Amino acid sequence: MKKLVMIGMAVLVMFGFAGNGFAAEKRGTAAEAEKMVKKAIAMAKAKGNDAAFAEINNKNGQFTDRDLYVFVYDMGGKVAAHGLNPKMIGKELIDMKDADGKEFVKERVEIAKTKGSGWQDYKFTDPITKMIEHKRAYVERRGDLIFGCGIYK
């Protein structure tokens, strides 16, 4: 009987660890987010913005993976492309604030204008948990556009 209980506990522990590993695999990494932005910019350079935006807006395309998705803003904070929510396209979001009142769109515009690229922290709704979570986004300027992709902490 003791042996059976021990085997049962071992199986539960193994599934517990496997479950945690599986949850971690659902999350994108900072390196993957940055790579995705650079790949989207490369496509825009090679094929033009319209082709890149069409692919970015495709939820089943190469710029949406797990909780990672590319977004594109103009320098005024207007959404040009969005890999998760096509309803955002065309919206002026310059004054948008996160749950703590942080004007994160203004911040990403400022990063693009002053540094050309960089990381920012803010809070946003996680597409997996549907909860407001800490998010970190990499943004990079290409001409008058800001390409970005974020990870959830």
PDB file of C-alpha atoms in Angstrom:
ATOM      1  CA  MET A   1       0.000   0.000   0.000  1.00  0.00           C
ATOM      2  CA  LYS A   2       2.831   2.387   0.902  1.00  0.00           C
ATOM      3  CA  LYS A   3       4.426   1.664  -2.458  1.00  0.00           C
ATOM      4  CA  LEU A   4       1.198   2.533  -4.296  1.00  0.00           C
ATOM      5  CA  VAL A   5       0.861   5.817  -2.392  1.00  0.00           C
ATOM      6  CA  MET A   6       4.483   6.699  -3.187  1.00  0.00           C
ATOM      7  CA  ILE A   7       3.975   5.973  -6.888  1.00  0.00           C
ATOM      8  CA  GLY A   8       0.787   8.048  -6.881  1.00  0.00           C
ATOM      9  CA  MET A   9       2.588  10.977  -5.247  1.00  0.00           C
ATOM     10  CA  ALA A  10       5.469  10.693  -7.705  1.00  0.00           C
ATOM     11  CA  VAL A  11       3.021  10.842 -10.616  1.00  0.00           C
ATOM     12  CA  LEU A  12       1.301  13.913  -9.148  1.00  0.00           C
ATOM     13  CA  VAL A  13       4.636  15.658  -8.651  1.00  0.00           C
ATOM     14  CA  MET A  14       5.675  14.862 -12.223  1.00  0.00           C
ATOM     15  CA  PHE A  15       2.407  16.243 -13.603  1.00  0.00           C
ATOM     16  CA  GLY A  16       2.765  19.300 -11.385  1.00  0.00           C
ATOM     17  CA  PHE A  17       6.193  20.049 -12.807  1.00  0.00           C
ATOM     18  CA  ALA A  18       5.039  19.312 -16.338  1.00  0.00           C
ATOM     19  CA  GLY A  19       2.099  21.657 -15.847  1.00  0.00           C
ATOM     20  CA  ASN A  20       4.360  24.456 -14.667  1.00  0.00           C
ATOM     21  CA  GLY A  21       6.660  23.917 -17.626  1.00  0.00           C
ATOM     22  CA  PHE A  22       3.719  23.969 -19.987  1.00  0.00           C
ATOM     23  CA  ALA A  23       2.500  27.285 -18.533  1.00  0.00           C
ATOM     24  CA  ALA A  24       5.969  28.773 -18.964  1.00  0.00           C
ATOM     25  CA  GLU A  25       6.033  27.668 -22.604  1.00  0.00           C
ATOM     26  CA  LYS A  26       2.874  29.707 -23.240  1.00  0.00           C
ATOM     27  CA  ARG A  27       4.762  32.894 -22.464  1.00  0.00           C
ATOM     28  CA  GLY A  28       6.930  34.792 -24.887  1.00  0.00           C
ATOM     29  CA  THR A  29      10.367  36.025 -23.858  1.00  0.00           C
ATOM     30  CA  ALA A  30      11.983  39.433 -24.167  1.00  0.00           C
ATOM     31  CA  ALA A  31      14.359  38.094 -26.817  1.00  0.00           C
ATOM     32  CA  GLU A  32      11.427  36.699 -28.827  1.00  0.00           C
ATOM     33  CA  ALA A  33       9.532  39.998 -28.588  1.00  0.00           C
ATOM     34  CA  GLU A  34      12.522  42.020 -29.790  1.00  0.00           C
ATOM     35  CA  LYS A  35      13.183  39.544 -32.601  1.00  0.00           C
ATOM     36  CA  MET A  36       9.539  39.727 -33.695  1.00  0.00           C
ATOM     37  CA  VAL A  37       9.711  43.540 -33.910  1.00  0.00           C
ATOM     38  CA  LYS A  38      12.895  43.414 -35.964  1.00  0.00           C
ATOM     39  CA  LYS A  39      11.345  40.808 -38.270  1.00  0.00           C
ATOM     40  CA  ALA A  40       8.239  42.995 -38.777  1.00  0.00           C
ATOM     41  CA  ILE A  41      10.421  45.998 -39.576  1.00  0.00           C
ATOM     42  CA  ALA A  42      12.443  43.909 -42.034  1.00  0.00           C
ATOM     43  CA  MET A  43       9.221  42.869 -43.768  1.00  0.00           C
ATOM     44  CA  ALA A  44       8.051  46.489 -43.952  1.00  0.00           C
ATOM     45  CA  LYS A  45      11.380  47.461 -45.532  1.00  0.00           C
ATOM     46  CA  ALA A  46      11.336  44.575 -48.001  1.00  0.00           C
ATOM     47  CA  LYS A  47       7.645  44.421 -48.962  1.00  0.00           C
ATOM     48  CA  GLY A  48       6.234  47.764 -47.851  1.00  0.00           C
ATOM     49  CA  ASN A  49       4.058  48.823 -44.946  1.00  0.00           C
ATOM     50  CA  ASP A  50       0.796  47.544 -46.432  1.00  0.00           C
ATOM     51  CA  ALA A  51       2.102  43.979 -46.767  1.00  0.00           C
ATOM     52  CA  ALA A  52       3.683  44.085 -43.305  1.00  0.00           C
ATOM     53  CA  PHE A  53       0.522  45.504 -41.709  1.00  0.00           C
ATOM     54  CA  ALA A  54      -1.622  42.824 -43.372  1.00  0.00           C
ATOM     55  CA  GLU A  55       0.603  40.130 -41.872  1.00  0.00           C
ATOM     56  CA  ILE A  56       0.747  41.841 -38.468  1.00  0.00           C
ATOM     57  CA  ASN A  57      -3.068  42.103 -38.412  1.00  0.00           C
ATOM     58  CA  ASN A  58      -3.420  38.396 -39.243  1.00  0.00           C
ATOM     59  CA  LYS A  59      -4.058  36.672 -35.885  1.00  0.00           C
ATOM     60  CA  ASN A  60      -2.774  33.424 -37.411  1.00  0.00           C
ATOM     61  CA  GLY A  61       0.244  35.062 -39.020  1.00  0.00           C
ATOM     62  CA  GLN A  62       3.898  35.119 -38.118  1.00  0.00           C
ATOM     63  CA  PHE A  63       3.605  38.185 -35.864  1.00  0.00           C
ATOM     64  CA  THR A  64       1.266  36.600 -33.315  1.00  0.00           C
ATOM     65  CA  ASP A  65       2.605  33.813 -31.112  1.00  0.00           C
ATOM     66  CA  ARG A  66       1.169  32.787 -27.730  1.00  0.00           C
ATOM     67  CA  ASP A  67       0.958  36.059 -25.747  1.00  0.00           C
ATOM     68  CA  LEU A  68       3.237  37.905 -28.203  1.00  0.00           C
ATOM     69  CA  TYR A  69       1.843  40.163 -30.908  1.00  0.00           C
ATOM     70  CA  VAL A  70       3.235  43.095 -32.865  1.00  0.00           C
ATOM     71  CA  PHE A  71       1.591  46.502 -32.801  1.00  0.00           C
ATOM     72  CA  VAL A  72       2.398  49.592 -34.858  1.00  0.00           C
ATOM     73  CA  TYR A  73       1.678  53.245 -34.026  1.00  0.00           C
ATOM     74  CA  ASP A  74       2.396  56.442 -35.898  1.00  0.00           C
ATOM     75  CA  MET A  75       4.312  59.183 -34.079  1.00  0.00           C
ATOM     76  CA  GLY A  76       1.026  60.765 -32.984  1.00  0.00           C
ATOM     77  CA  GLY A  77      -0.131  57.639 -31.171  1.00  0.00           C
ATOM     78  CA  LYS A  78      -2.553  56.380 -33.828  1.00  0.00           C
ATOM     79  CA  VAL A  79      -2.671  52.600 -34.269  1.00  0.00           C
ATOM     80  CA  ALA A  80      -1.582  51.524 -37.756  1.00  0.00           C
ATOM     81  CA  ALA A  81      -1.565  47.745 -37.144  1.00  0.00           C
ATOM     82  CA  HIS A  82      -2.381  45.453 -34.227  1.00  0.00           C
ATOM     83  CA  GLY A  83      -1.798  41.720 -34.057  1.00  0.00           C
ATOM     84  CA  LEU A  84      -4.266  41.024 -31.259  1.00  0.00           C
ATOM     85  CA  ASN A  85      -7.142  43.452 -31.694  1.00  0.00           C
ATOM     86  CA  PRO A  86      -8.006  44.755 -35.177  1.00  0.00           C
ATOM     87  CA  LYS A  87     -10.624  47.076 -33.601  1.00  0.00           C
ATOM     88  CA  MET A  88      -7.700  49.206 -32.374  1.00  0.00           C
ATOM     89  CA  ILE A  89      -6.553  50.048 -35.913  1.00  0.00           C
ATOM     90  CA  GLY A  90      -7.113  53.719 -36.709  1.00  0.00           C
ATOM     91  CA  LYS A  91      -7.691  54.745 -33.088  1.00  0.00           C
ATOM     92  CA  GLU A  92      -5.852  57.701 -31.608  1.00  0.00           C
ATOM     93  CA  LEU A  93      -4.444  56.390 -28.324  1.00  0.00           C
ATOM     94  CA  ILE A  94      -1.898  59.057 -27.408  1.00  0.00           C
ATOM     95  CA  ASP A  95      -3.742  59.853 -24.156  1.00  0.00           C
ATOM     96  CA  MET A  96      -4.383  56.224 -23.187  1.00  0.00           C
ATOM     97  CA  LYS A  97      -3.421  55.374 -19.610  1.00  0.00           C
ATOM     98  CA  ASP A  98      -2.760  52.079 -17.890  1.00  0.00           C
ATOM     99  CA  ALA A  99      -4.402  50.967 -14.624  1.00  0.00           C
ATOM    100  CA  ASP A 100      -1.969  53.139 -12.639  1.00  0.00           C
ATOM    101  CA  GLY A 101      -2.592  56.243 -14.759  1.00  0.00           C
ATOM    102  CA  LYS A 102       0.658  55.950 -16.719  1.00  0.00           C
ATOM    103  CA  GLU A 103       0.454  57.452 -20.229  1.00  0.00           C
ATOM    104  CA  PHE A 104       2.226  54.531 -21.848  1.00  0.00           C
ATOM    105  CA  VAL A 105       1.510  55.465 -25.472  1.00  0.00           C
ATOM    106  CA  LYS A 106       3.065  58.909 -24.918  1.00  0.00           C
ATOM    107  CA  GLU A 107       6.015  57.155 -23.315  1.00  0.00           C
ATOM    108  CA  ARG A 108       6.567  54.838 -26.290  1.00  0.00           C
ATOM    109  CA  VAL A 109       6.373  57.803 -28.678  1.00  0.00           C
ATOM    110  CA  GLU A 110       8.957  59.592 -26.544  1.00  0.00           C
ATOM    111  CA  ILE A 111      11.234  56.519 -26.530  1.00  0.00           C
ATOM    112  CA  ALA A 112      10.984  56.321 -30.323  1.00  0.00           C
ATOM    113  CA  LYS A 113      11.659  60.049 -30.783  1.00  0.00           C
ATOM    114  CA  THR A 114      14.573  60.324 -28.365  1.00  0.00           C
ATOM    115  CA  LYS A 115      16.251  56.913 -28.406  1.00  0.00           C
ATOM    116  CA  GLY A 116      15.004  55.182 -31.531  1.00  0.00           C
ATOM    117  CA  SER A 117      14.286  51.995 -29.590  1.00  0.00           C
ATOM    118  CA  GLY A 118      13.946  50.715 -26.068  1.00  0.00           C
ATOM    119  CA  TRP A 119      11.897  48.954 -23.420  1.00  0.00           C
ATOM    120  CA  GLN A 120       9.025  50.320 -21.374  1.00  0.00           C
ATOM    121  CA  ASP A 121       7.014  49.001 -18.424  1.00  0.00           C
ATOM    122  CA  TYR A 122       3.277  49.440 -17.883  1.00  0.00           C
ATOM    123  CA  LYS A 123       0.147  47.449 -17.069  1.00  0.00           C
ATOM    124  CA  PHE A 124      -2.124  45.905 -19.693  1.00  0.00           C
ATOM    125  CA  THR A 125      -4.711  43.148 -20.056  1.00  0.00           C
ATOM    126  CA  ASP A 126      -3.000  39.797 -20.569  1.00  0.00           C
ATOM    127  CA  PRO A 127      -4.605  37.879 -23.474  1.00  0.00           C
ATOM    128  CA  ILE A 128      -4.113  34.566 -21.633  1.00  0.00           C
ATOM    129  CA  THR A 129      -5.283  35.420 -18.097  1.00  0.00           C
ATOM    130  CA  LYS A 130      -7.643  38.259 -19.116  1.00  0.00           C
ATOM    131  CA  MET A 131      -6.312  40.102 -16.052  1.00  0.00           C
ATOM    132  CA  ILE A 132      -4.408  43.375 -15.868  1.00  0.00           C
ATOM    133  CA  GLU A 133      -0.765  42.355 -15.585  1.00  0.00           C
ATOM    134  CA  HIS A 134       2.663  43.955 -15.591  1.00  0.00           C
ATOM    135  CA  LYS A 135       3.857  44.228 -19.172  1.00  0.00           C
ATOM    136  CA  ARG A 136       7.169  45.134 -20.739  1.00  0.00           C
ATOM    137  CA  ALA A 137       7.258  46.207 -24.384  1.00  0.00           C
ATOM    138  CA  TYR A 138      10.116  46.646 -26.808  1.00  0.00           C
ATOM    139  CA  VAL A 139       9.511  49.490 -29.274  1.00  0.00           C
ATOM    140  CA  GLU A 140      11.563  50.515 -32.284  1.00  0.00           C
ATOM    141  CA  ARG A 141      11.156  53.426 -34.648  1.00  0.00           C
ATOM    142  CA  ARG A 142      11.145  53.042 -38.419  1.00  0.00           C
ATOM    143  CA  GLY A 143      10.610  56.404 -40.086  1.00  0.00           C
ATOM    144  CA  ASP A 144       7.360  57.838 -38.725  1.00  0.00           C
ATOM    145  CA  LEU A 145       6.212  54.514 -37.290  1.00  0.00           C
ATOM    146  CA  ILE A 146       6.747  52.723 -33.999  1.00  0.00           C
ATOM    147  CA  PHE A 147       6.806  48.922 -34.089  1.00  0.00           C
ATOM    148  CA  GLY A 148       6.431  47.118 -30.792  1.00  0.00           C
ATOM    149  CA  CYS A 149       5.856  43.824 -29.042  1.00  0.00           C
ATOM    150  CA  GLY A 150       5.461  43.131 -25.350  1.00  0.00           C
ATOM    151  CA  ILE A 151       5.872  40.389 -22.814  1.00  0.00           C
ATOM    152  CA  TYR A 152       3.913  39.778 -19.641  1.00  0.00           C
ATOM    153  CA  LYS A 153       5.880  39.449 -16.412  1.00  0.00           C
TER     154      LYS A 153
END
